[in-house]
Amino acid sequence: MHVSLRIQRFDPDRDTASHWVEYGLDVDPMARVLDLLHQVKWEQDSSLAFRRSCGHGICGSDAMMINGRNRLACKIRVDQLGRKISVAPLPGLPVVKDLVVDMDGFFAKYRSVHPFLVNDDPPPAQERRQSQAQRAVFDDTTKCILCGACTSSCPSFWARPGYVGPAAIVNAHRFIFDSRDQGGEERLQILADRDGVWRCRTIFNCVDACPRGINITRAILEVSAAIVEKSA
Amino acid sequence: MVMIDPRTAGRSRPQGSGFELFVWYLMRVTGVMLFVLALAHFSIMHFLFDPSQESASWIAARWGSLAWRVFDWTLLMMVLFHSFMGVRTVLLDYVHGTRARLLSMSTLYIVALILFAAGTAVVMTLPVVA
């Protein structure tokens, strides 16, 4: 099957603006976009830059905008996209080169919500026990792989880059509702910031973008409701 | 060490915002109330009574009842709050300059205040027509 692959290229040493380059490829319909990018890099233009690590939807390195939507290049196949495929870097983030974006701000916001277990009690002899029901409350948000597809698809984030963004809220949710954690109050205070949860306009782009199928908007609203409850 | 631009990257120390929380919560409460009140208003004005019979004097007569005044005033306040806070959301998203933000927000609040006051004055002071 012949496909036309358009890639938005940008080389900071040569270009002042990004531009589209078209590549013709003969591929298997079951090939993934990541395979196509490899094919271009290995056979046509070795200067093409993109991130990928595991190549199997777990590490979250190869999120990019594919046919206008944020997707993992290693999860979406040619037969899902058709003969014309366009690939651009994640929107809303500074481009370093080609499909590689600067994720420093993204991870700084992630760190700002204390995405780790906070528990000052002395460690028990065995594990900290938790019932299945207690676990189910935050199960959805444990699935995040920090690919950045949600935050960079969020119009509220585009409009206001200071917004902490869906990914950070998802990872705060994962600990706020964990029965073993004691840092929930502090996280809720952090997210009650002007640039915290109130910036969510329930546009649902994040839900569409998430390669892990997390109901992100629901998680954000659960955190908002928890802040309201705490303040009541 | 990687230097991070604080405007686009790391956030300054979070300031818990009681006002944002208040607005967010009231947007939801007024939304639910509008669903009930506006639908009730629509049903009353278009189905329970004949719209061709509804004149200013008909409304004035209806306002002889305190309950109707309270109902209409509550509906008005809900509409004003919900719509102006909705416009505030749009301004927060799209107006970025400090001066433009100050100007647009001040205008918004002043207009809202005038309409709140005018609406309340009308509901409170309209003379009852027997």
Short mmCIF file of C-alpha atoms in Angstrom, two decimals:
data_model
loop_
_atom_site.label_atom_id
_atom_site.label_comp_id
_atom_site.label_asym_id
_atom_site.label_seq_id
_atom_site.Cartn_x
_atom_site.Cartn_y
_atom_site.Cartn_z
CA MET A 1 0.00 0.00 0.00
CA HIS A 2 1.37 3.40 -1.01
CA VAL A 3 0.95 6.24 1.43
CA SER A 4 1.89 9.88 1.37
CA LEU A 5 3.43 10.89 4.68
CA ARG A 6 3.68 14.63 5.38
CA ILE A 7 5.95 15.57 8.25
CA GLN A 8 6.25 19.01 9.77
CA ARG A 9 10.00 19.63 9.84
CA PHE A 10 11.99 22.23 11.72
CA ASP A 11 15.76 22.45 12.06
CA PRO A 12 16.74 25.22 14.51
CA ASP A 13 20.17 25.56 12.82
CA ARG A 14 18.71 26.26 9.38
CA ASP A 15 15.03 27.15 9.55
CA THR A 16 13.24 30.20 10.88
CA ALA A 17 9.85 28.51 10.62
CA SER A 18 8.59 24.98 10.34
CA HIS A 19 7.59 23.57 6.95
CA TRP A 20 5.94 20.42 5.60
CA VAL A 21 7.92 17.75 3.73
CA GLU A 22 6.15 14.96 1.88
CA TYR A 23 7.50 11.41 1.67
CA GLY A 24 6.09 8.60 -0.47
CA LEU A 25 6.26 5.17 1.17
CA ASP A 26 5.22 1.62 0.36
CA VAL A 27 3.99 0.13 3.62
CA ASP A 28 1.92 -2.65 5.14
CA PRO A 29 -1.57 -1.42 6.17
CA MET A 30 -0.86 -2.87 9.61
CA ALA A 31 2.31 -0.79 9.99
CA ARG A 32 2.26 1.84 12.70
CA VAL A 33 3.15 5.49 12.17
CA LEU A 34 6.32 4.81 14.16
CA ASP A 35 7.31 2.22 11.53
CA LEU A 36 6.75 4.84 8.83
CA LEU A 37 8.94 7.36 10.67
CA HIS A 38 11.65 4.70 10.99
CA GLN A 39 11.36 3.96 7.29
CA VAL A 40 11.83 7.65 6.44
CA LYS A 41 14.75 8.02 8.85
CA TRP A 42 16.52 4.82 7.80
CA GLU A 43 15.89 4.95 4.06
CA GLN A 44 15.22 8.55 2.99
CA ASP A 45 16.40 11.22 5.43
CA SER A 46 18.49 10.34 8.45
CA SER A 47 18.26 13.89 9.80
CA LEU A 48 14.62 13.38 10.84
CA ALA A 49 14.34 13.79 14.61
CA PHE A 50 11.68 12.18 16.80
CA ARG A 51 11.50 10.51 20.21
CA ARG A 52 10.71 6.87 20.82
CA SER A 53 11.80 4.37 23.40
CA CYS A 54 9.77 1.24 23.98
CA GLY A 55 7.74 1.42 20.79
CA HIS A 56 4.81 -0.36 22.42
CA GLY A 57 2.61 2.30 24.01
CA ILE A 58 4.11 2.18 27.49
CA CYS A 59 6.94 4.72 27.73
CA GLY A 60 4.98 7.65 26.30
CA SER A 61 7.92 9.03 24.29
CA ASP A 62 6.37 9.21 20.83
CA ALA A 63 3.23 11.28 21.31
CA MET A 64 2.72 13.56 18.31
CA MET A 65 -0.08 15.12 16.30
CA ILE A 66 -1.14 12.61 13.68
CA ASN A 67 -3.81 13.65 11.16
CA GLY A 68 -4.70 16.53 13.45
CA ARG A 69 -5.07 14.57 16.67
CA ASN A 70 -2.60 13.78 19.42
CA ARG A 71 -1.72 10.10 19.22
CA LEU A 72 1.13 7.73 20.06
CA ALA A 73 2.99 6.95 16.84
CA CYS A 74 3.57 3.40 18.11
CA LYS A 75 -0.14 2.70 18.68
CA ILE A 76 -1.87 4.06 15.59
CA ARG A 77 -1.75 2.07 12.35
CA VAL A 78 -1.88 3.03 8.69
CA ASP A 79 -5.21 1.22 8.20
CA GLN A 80 -6.74 3.54 10.84
CA LEU A 81 -5.51 6.66 9.04
CA GLY A 82 -5.75 6.15 5.26
CA ARG A 83 -3.35 6.92 2.43
CA LYS A 84 -2.68 10.52 3.43
CA ILE A 85 -0.99 10.86 6.79
CA SER A 86 0.30 14.04 8.38
CA VAL A 87 2.58 14.12 11.40
CA ALA A 88 3.40 17.25 13.40
CA PRO A 89 4.96 17.85 16.82
CA LEU A 90 2.66 18.10 19.87
CA PRO A 91 0.94 21.51 19.71
CA GLY A 92 1.42 24.16 22.38
CA LEU A 93 4.96 23.11 23.32
CA PRO A 94 8.21 24.66 22.04
CA VAL A 95 9.71 22.62 19.18
CA VAL A 96 13.33 21.57 19.67
CA LYS A 97 13.73 19.86 16.30
CA ASP A 98 11.26 18.24 13.88
CA LEU A 99 8.92 16.16 16.06
CA VAL A 100 10.86 16.65 19.30
CA VAL A 101 9.27 19.16 21.69
CA ASP A 102 10.60 20.72 24.88
CA MET A 103 8.89 18.88 27.76
CA ASP A 104 10.66 20.75 30.61
CA GLY A 105 7.63 22.89 31.43
CA PHE A 106 5.35 19.87 31.23
CA PHE A 107 7.44 17.94 33.76
CA ALA A 108 7.91 20.99 36.00
CA LYS A 109 4.12 21.19 36.31
CA TYR A 110 3.97 17.46 36.92
CA ARG A 111 6.48 17.83 39.78
CA SER A 112 4.57 20.80 41.21
CA VAL A 113 1.67 18.57 42.32
CA HIS A 114 3.85 16.21 44.41
CA PRO A 115 3.31 13.08 42.30
CA PHE A 116 4.61 10.65 44.92
CA LEU A 117 3.29 8.89 48.02
CA VAL A 118 3.26 11.14 51.08
CA ASN A 119 2.92 9.20 54.32
CA ASP A 120 4.75 10.15 57.51
CA ASP A 121 3.64 7.10 59.51
CA PRO A 122 6.42 4.63 60.30
CA PRO A 123 6.50 1.92 57.63
CA PRO A 124 4.45 -1.12 58.65
CA ALA A 125 6.09 -4.56 58.92
CA GLN A 126 4.31 -5.62 55.76
CA GLU A 127 2.72 -3.63 52.94
CA ARG A 128 0.27 -0.73 53.47
CA ARG A 129 -3.02 -2.52 52.99
CA GLN A 130 -5.77 -1.25 50.73
CA SER A 131 -9.14 -2.75 49.82
CA GLN A 132 -10.20 -3.28 46.22
CA ALA A 133 -12.88 -0.62 46.66
CA GLN A 134 -10.31 1.90 47.94
CA ARG A 135 -8.10 1.14 44.98
CA ALA A 136 -10.93 1.42 42.45
CA VAL A 137 -11.42 5.10 43.33
CA PHE A 138 -8.17 6.14 41.62
CA ASP A 139 -7.50 3.13 39.39
CA ASP A 140 -8.15 5.06 36.16
CA THR A 141 -5.51 7.70 36.84
CA THR A 142 -2.78 5.16 37.66
CA LYS A 143 -2.64 4.38 33.93
CA CYS A 144 -1.00 7.66 32.90
CA ILE A 145 2.29 7.29 31.00
CA LEU A 146 3.12 11.04 30.92
CA CYS A 147 3.23 11.25 27.12
CA GLY A 148 1.86 14.81 27.19
CA ALA A 149 -0.85 14.15 24.58
CA CYS A 150 -3.60 15.48 26.87
CA THR A 151 -1.97 18.68 28.10
CA SER A 152 -0.77 19.65 24.62
CA SER A 153 -4.26 19.06 23.18
CA CYS A 154 -5.91 21.33 25.76
CA PRO A 155 -7.15 24.70 24.41
CA SER A 156 -7.09 26.13 27.95
CA PHE A 157 -3.38 25.28 28.07
CA TRP A 158 -2.80 26.85 24.64
CA ALA A 159 -4.59 30.01 25.79
CA ARG A 160 -2.73 30.16 29.09
CA PRO A 161 0.58 28.27 29.20
CA GLY A 162 0.68 28.75 32.97
CA TYR A 163 -2.28 26.36 33.39
CA VAL A 164 -1.04 23.28 35.27
CA GLY A 165 -2.73 21.11 32.65
CA PRO A 166 -4.62 17.81 32.57
CA ALA A 167 -1.61 15.48 32.94
CA ALA A 168 -0.47 17.06 36.22
CA ILE A 169 -4.03 16.99 37.59
CA VAL A 170 -4.40 13.31 36.61
CA ASN A 171 -1.24 12.48 38.53
CA ALA A 172 -2.36 14.53 41.53
CA HIS A 173 -5.70 12.67 41.41
CA ARG A 174 -3.82 9.37 41.52
CA PHE A 175 -2.47 10.27 45.00
CA ILE A 176 -5.21 12.56 46.35
CA PHE A 177 -7.68 9.66 46.30
CA ASP A 178 -5.19 7.01 47.44
CA SER A 179 -6.22 5.83 50.93
CA ARG A 180 -2.54 5.31 51.87
CA ASP A 181 -1.56 8.87 51.08
CA GLN A 182 -1.52 11.82 53.49
CA GLY A 183 -0.55 14.65 51.15
CA GLY A 184 -4.00 15.16 49.63
CA GLU A 185 -4.77 18.40 51.47
CA GLU A 186 -1.58 20.00 50.24
CA ARG A 187 -2.18 18.88 46.66
CA LEU A 188 -5.72 20.24 46.74
CA GLN A 189 -4.33 23.57 47.92
CA ILE A 190 -1.81 23.56 45.08
CA LEU A 191 -4.53 22.81 42.53
CA ALA A 192 -6.88 25.47 43.94
CA ASP A 193 -4.49 27.98 42.41
CA ARG A 194 -5.75 30.41 39.75
CA ASP A 195 -3.85 28.30 37.22
CA GLY A 196 -5.07 25.06 38.76
CA VAL A 197 -8.23 23.06 38.14
CA TRP A 198 -10.47 26.12 37.53
CA ARG A 199 -8.89 26.56 34.10
CA CYS A 200 -10.53 23.36 32.88
CA ARG A 201 -13.39 24.22 30.50
CA THR A 202 -14.49 20.58 30.06
CA ILE A 203 -13.59 20.62 26.36
CA PHE A 204 -12.74 16.88 26.47
CA ASN A 205 -9.81 17.17 24.00
CA CYS A 206 -7.69 15.48 26.67
CA VAL A 207 -10.02 12.49 26.82
CA ASP A 208 -9.85 12.11 23.03
CA ALA A 209 -6.06 12.40 23.07
CA CYS A 210 -5.26 10.01 25.92
CA PRO A 211 -3.71 6.82 24.51
CA ARG A 212 -4.51 5.05 27.78
CA GLY A 213 -8.21 5.80 27.66
CA ILE A 214 -8.21 7.69 30.95
CA ASN A 215 -11.36 9.74 31.58
CA ILE A 216 -9.27 12.82 32.32
CA THR A 217 -12.07 15.40 32.41
CA ARG A 218 -13.85 13.28 35.01
CA ALA A 219 -10.65 13.13 37.11
CA ILE A 220 -10.24 16.92 36.91
CA LEU A 221 -13.84 17.47 38.01
CA GLU A 222 -13.41 15.01 40.88
CA VAL A 223 -10.44 17.06 42.08
CA SER A 224 -12.46 20.30 41.68
CA ALA A 225 -15.31 18.79 43.69
CA ALA A 226 -12.84 17.67 46.39
CA ILE A 227 -11.54 21.25 46.66
CA VAL A 228 -15.11 22.53 47.03
CA GLU A 229 -15.83 19.89 49.69
CA LYS A 230 -12.64 20.71 51.58
CA SER A 231 -13.55 24.40 51.64
CA ALA A 232 -17.19 23.86 52.59
CA MET B 1 21.00 22.24 35.48
CA VAL B 2 18.26 23.00 33.01
CA MET B 3 16.94 26.54 33.26
CA ILE B 4 13.17 26.73 32.98
CA ASP B 5 11.21 29.73 31.82
CA PRO B 6 8.78 30.30 34.71
CA ARG B 7 6.19 31.95 32.46
CA THR B 8 5.66 28.83 30.42
CA ALA B 9 7.13 26.12 32.57
CA GLY B 10 7.32 25.76 36.33
CA ARG B 11 4.65 27.60 38.23
CA SER B 12 5.20 30.23 40.86
CA ARG B 13 4.20 29.34 44.38
CA PRO B 14 0.54 28.39 44.22
CA GLN B 15 -1.93 30.80 45.70
CA GLY B 16 -5.11 29.04 46.72
CA SER B 17 -7.85 31.10 45.15
CA GLY B 18 -11.06 31.26 47.15
CA PHE B 19 -12.63 33.54 44.55
CA GLU B 20 -12.02 31.13 41.66
CA LEU B 21 -13.46 28.32 43.76
CA PHE B 22 -16.51 30.46 44.62
CA VAL B 23 -17.16 31.35 40.98
CA TRP B 24 -16.61 27.78 39.78
CA TYR B 25 -19.04 26.39 42.35
CA LEU B 26 -21.69 29.06 41.81
CA MET B 27 -21.50 28.56 38.03
CA ARG B 28 -22.58 24.99 38.61
CA VAL B 29 -25.24 25.83 41.18
CA THR B 30 -26.73 28.60 39.00
CA GLY B 31 -26.55 26.28 35.99
CA VAL B 32 -28.71 23.70 37.74
CA MET B 33 -31.08 26.38 39.06
CA LEU B 34 -31.42 27.91 35.60
CA PHE B 35 -32.31 24.52 34.18
CA VAL B 36 -35.27 24.41 36.57
CA LEU B 37 -36.22 28.10 36.70
CA ALA B 38 -35.80 28.92 33.02
CA LEU B 39 -37.76 25.84 31.96
CA ALA B 40 -40.48 26.71 34.47
CA HIS B 41 -40.55 30.30 33.17
CA PHE B 42 -40.77 29.06 29.58
CA SER B 43 -43.58 26.64 30.39
CA ILE B 44 -45.55 29.23 32.34
CA MET B 45 -45.22 31.96 29.71
CA HIS B 46 -45.87 29.78 26.67
CA PHE B 47 -48.02 26.86 27.74
CA LEU B 48 -49.87 27.63 30.97
CA PHE B 49 -50.91 31.07 29.77
CA ASP B 50 -51.68 32.38 26.33
CA PRO B 51 -48.77 34.56 25.14
CA SER B 52 -51.16 36.82 23.20
CA GLN B 53 -52.80 37.81 26.49
CA GLU B 54 -49.52 38.67 28.24
CA SER B 55 -49.13 42.44 28.34
CA ALA B 56 -47.22 44.74 30.69
CA SER B 57 -50.36 45.18 32.77
CA TRP B 58 -50.77 41.37 32.93
CA ILE B 59 -47.25 41.11 34.39
CA ALA B 60 -47.85 44.01 36.76
CA ALA B 61 -51.01 42.30 37.98
CA ARG B 62 -49.17 39.03 38.44
CA TRP B 63 -46.55 40.85 40.46
CA GLY B 64 -49.23 41.61 43.03
CA SER B 65 -48.11 38.28 44.43
CA LEU B 66 -44.85 38.38 46.37
CA ALA B 67 -44.08 34.79 45.28
CA TRP B 68 -44.00 35.81 41.60
CA ARG B 69 -41.73 38.73 42.35
CA VAL B 70 -39.35 36.45 44.24
CA PHE B 71 -39.48 33.87 41.41
CA ASP B 72 -38.75 36.40 38.67
CA TRP B 73 -36.07 38.18 40.68
CA THR B 74 -34.32 34.85 41.44
CA LEU B 75 -34.45 33.91 37.76
CA LEU B 76 -33.03 37.30 36.79
CA MET B 77 -30.19 37.06 39.32
CA MET B 78 -29.30 33.55 38.17
CA VAL B 79 -29.26 34.62 34.51
CA LEU B 80 -27.14 37.69 35.26
CA PHE B 81 -24.62 35.83 37.41
CA HIS B 82 -24.31 32.86 35.06
CA SER B 83 -23.99 34.96 31.91
CA PHE B 84 -21.56 37.54 33.28
CA MET B 85 -19.35 34.92 34.91
CA GLY B 86 -19.45 33.03 31.59
CA VAL B 87 -18.20 36.13 29.79
CA ARG B 88 -15.55 36.50 32.51
CA THR B 89 -14.34 32.98 31.64
CA VAL B 90 -14.07 33.95 27.97
CA LEU B 91 -12.14 37.13 28.85
CA LEU B 92 -9.77 35.16 31.12
CA ASP B 93 -9.05 32.77 28.25
CA TYR B 94 -8.64 35.27 25.43
CA VAL B 95 -7.62 38.67 26.84
CA HIS B 96 -3.98 38.57 27.86
CA GLY B 97 -2.54 42.08 28.19
CA THR B 98 -2.61 43.54 31.71
CA ARG B 99 -4.27 46.79 30.59
CA ALA B 100 -6.70 45.10 28.24
CA ARG B 101 -7.58 42.63 30.99
CA LEU B 102 -8.13 45.41 33.55
CA LEU B 103 -10.25 47.42 31.14
CA SER B 104 -12.42 44.53 29.95
CA MET B 105 -12.92 43.12 33.45
CA SER B 106 -13.79 46.54 34.91
CA THR B 107 -16.30 47.16 32.12
CA LEU B 108 -17.79 43.71 32.66
CA TYR B 109 -18.20 44.16 36.41
CA ILE B 110 -19.61 47.70 36.08
CA VAL B 111 -22.20 46.63 33.49
CA ALA B 112 -23.09 43.60 35.62
CA LEU B 113 -23.48 45.76 38.72
CA ILE B 114 -25.72 48.25 36.90
CA LEU B 115 -27.95 45.45 35.58
CA PHE B 116 -28.11 43.77 38.99
CA ALA B 117 -29.14 47.08 40.57
CA ALA B 118 -31.58 48.08 37.82
CA GLY B 119 -33.22 44.64 37.75
CA THR B 120 -33.58 44.54 41.51
CA ALA B 121 -34.97 48.09 41.61
CA VAL B 122 -37.60 47.25 39.00
CA VAL B 123 -38.71 44.07 40.77
CA MET B 124 -38.82 45.81 44.16
CA THR B 125 -40.51 49.07 43.14
CA LEU B 126 -42.86 48.34 40.25
CA PRO B 127 -46.25 49.49 41.51
CA VAL B 128 -48.90 46.81 41.87
CA VAL B 129 -51.79 47.17 39.47
CA ALA B 130 -55.00 45.75 40.74
#
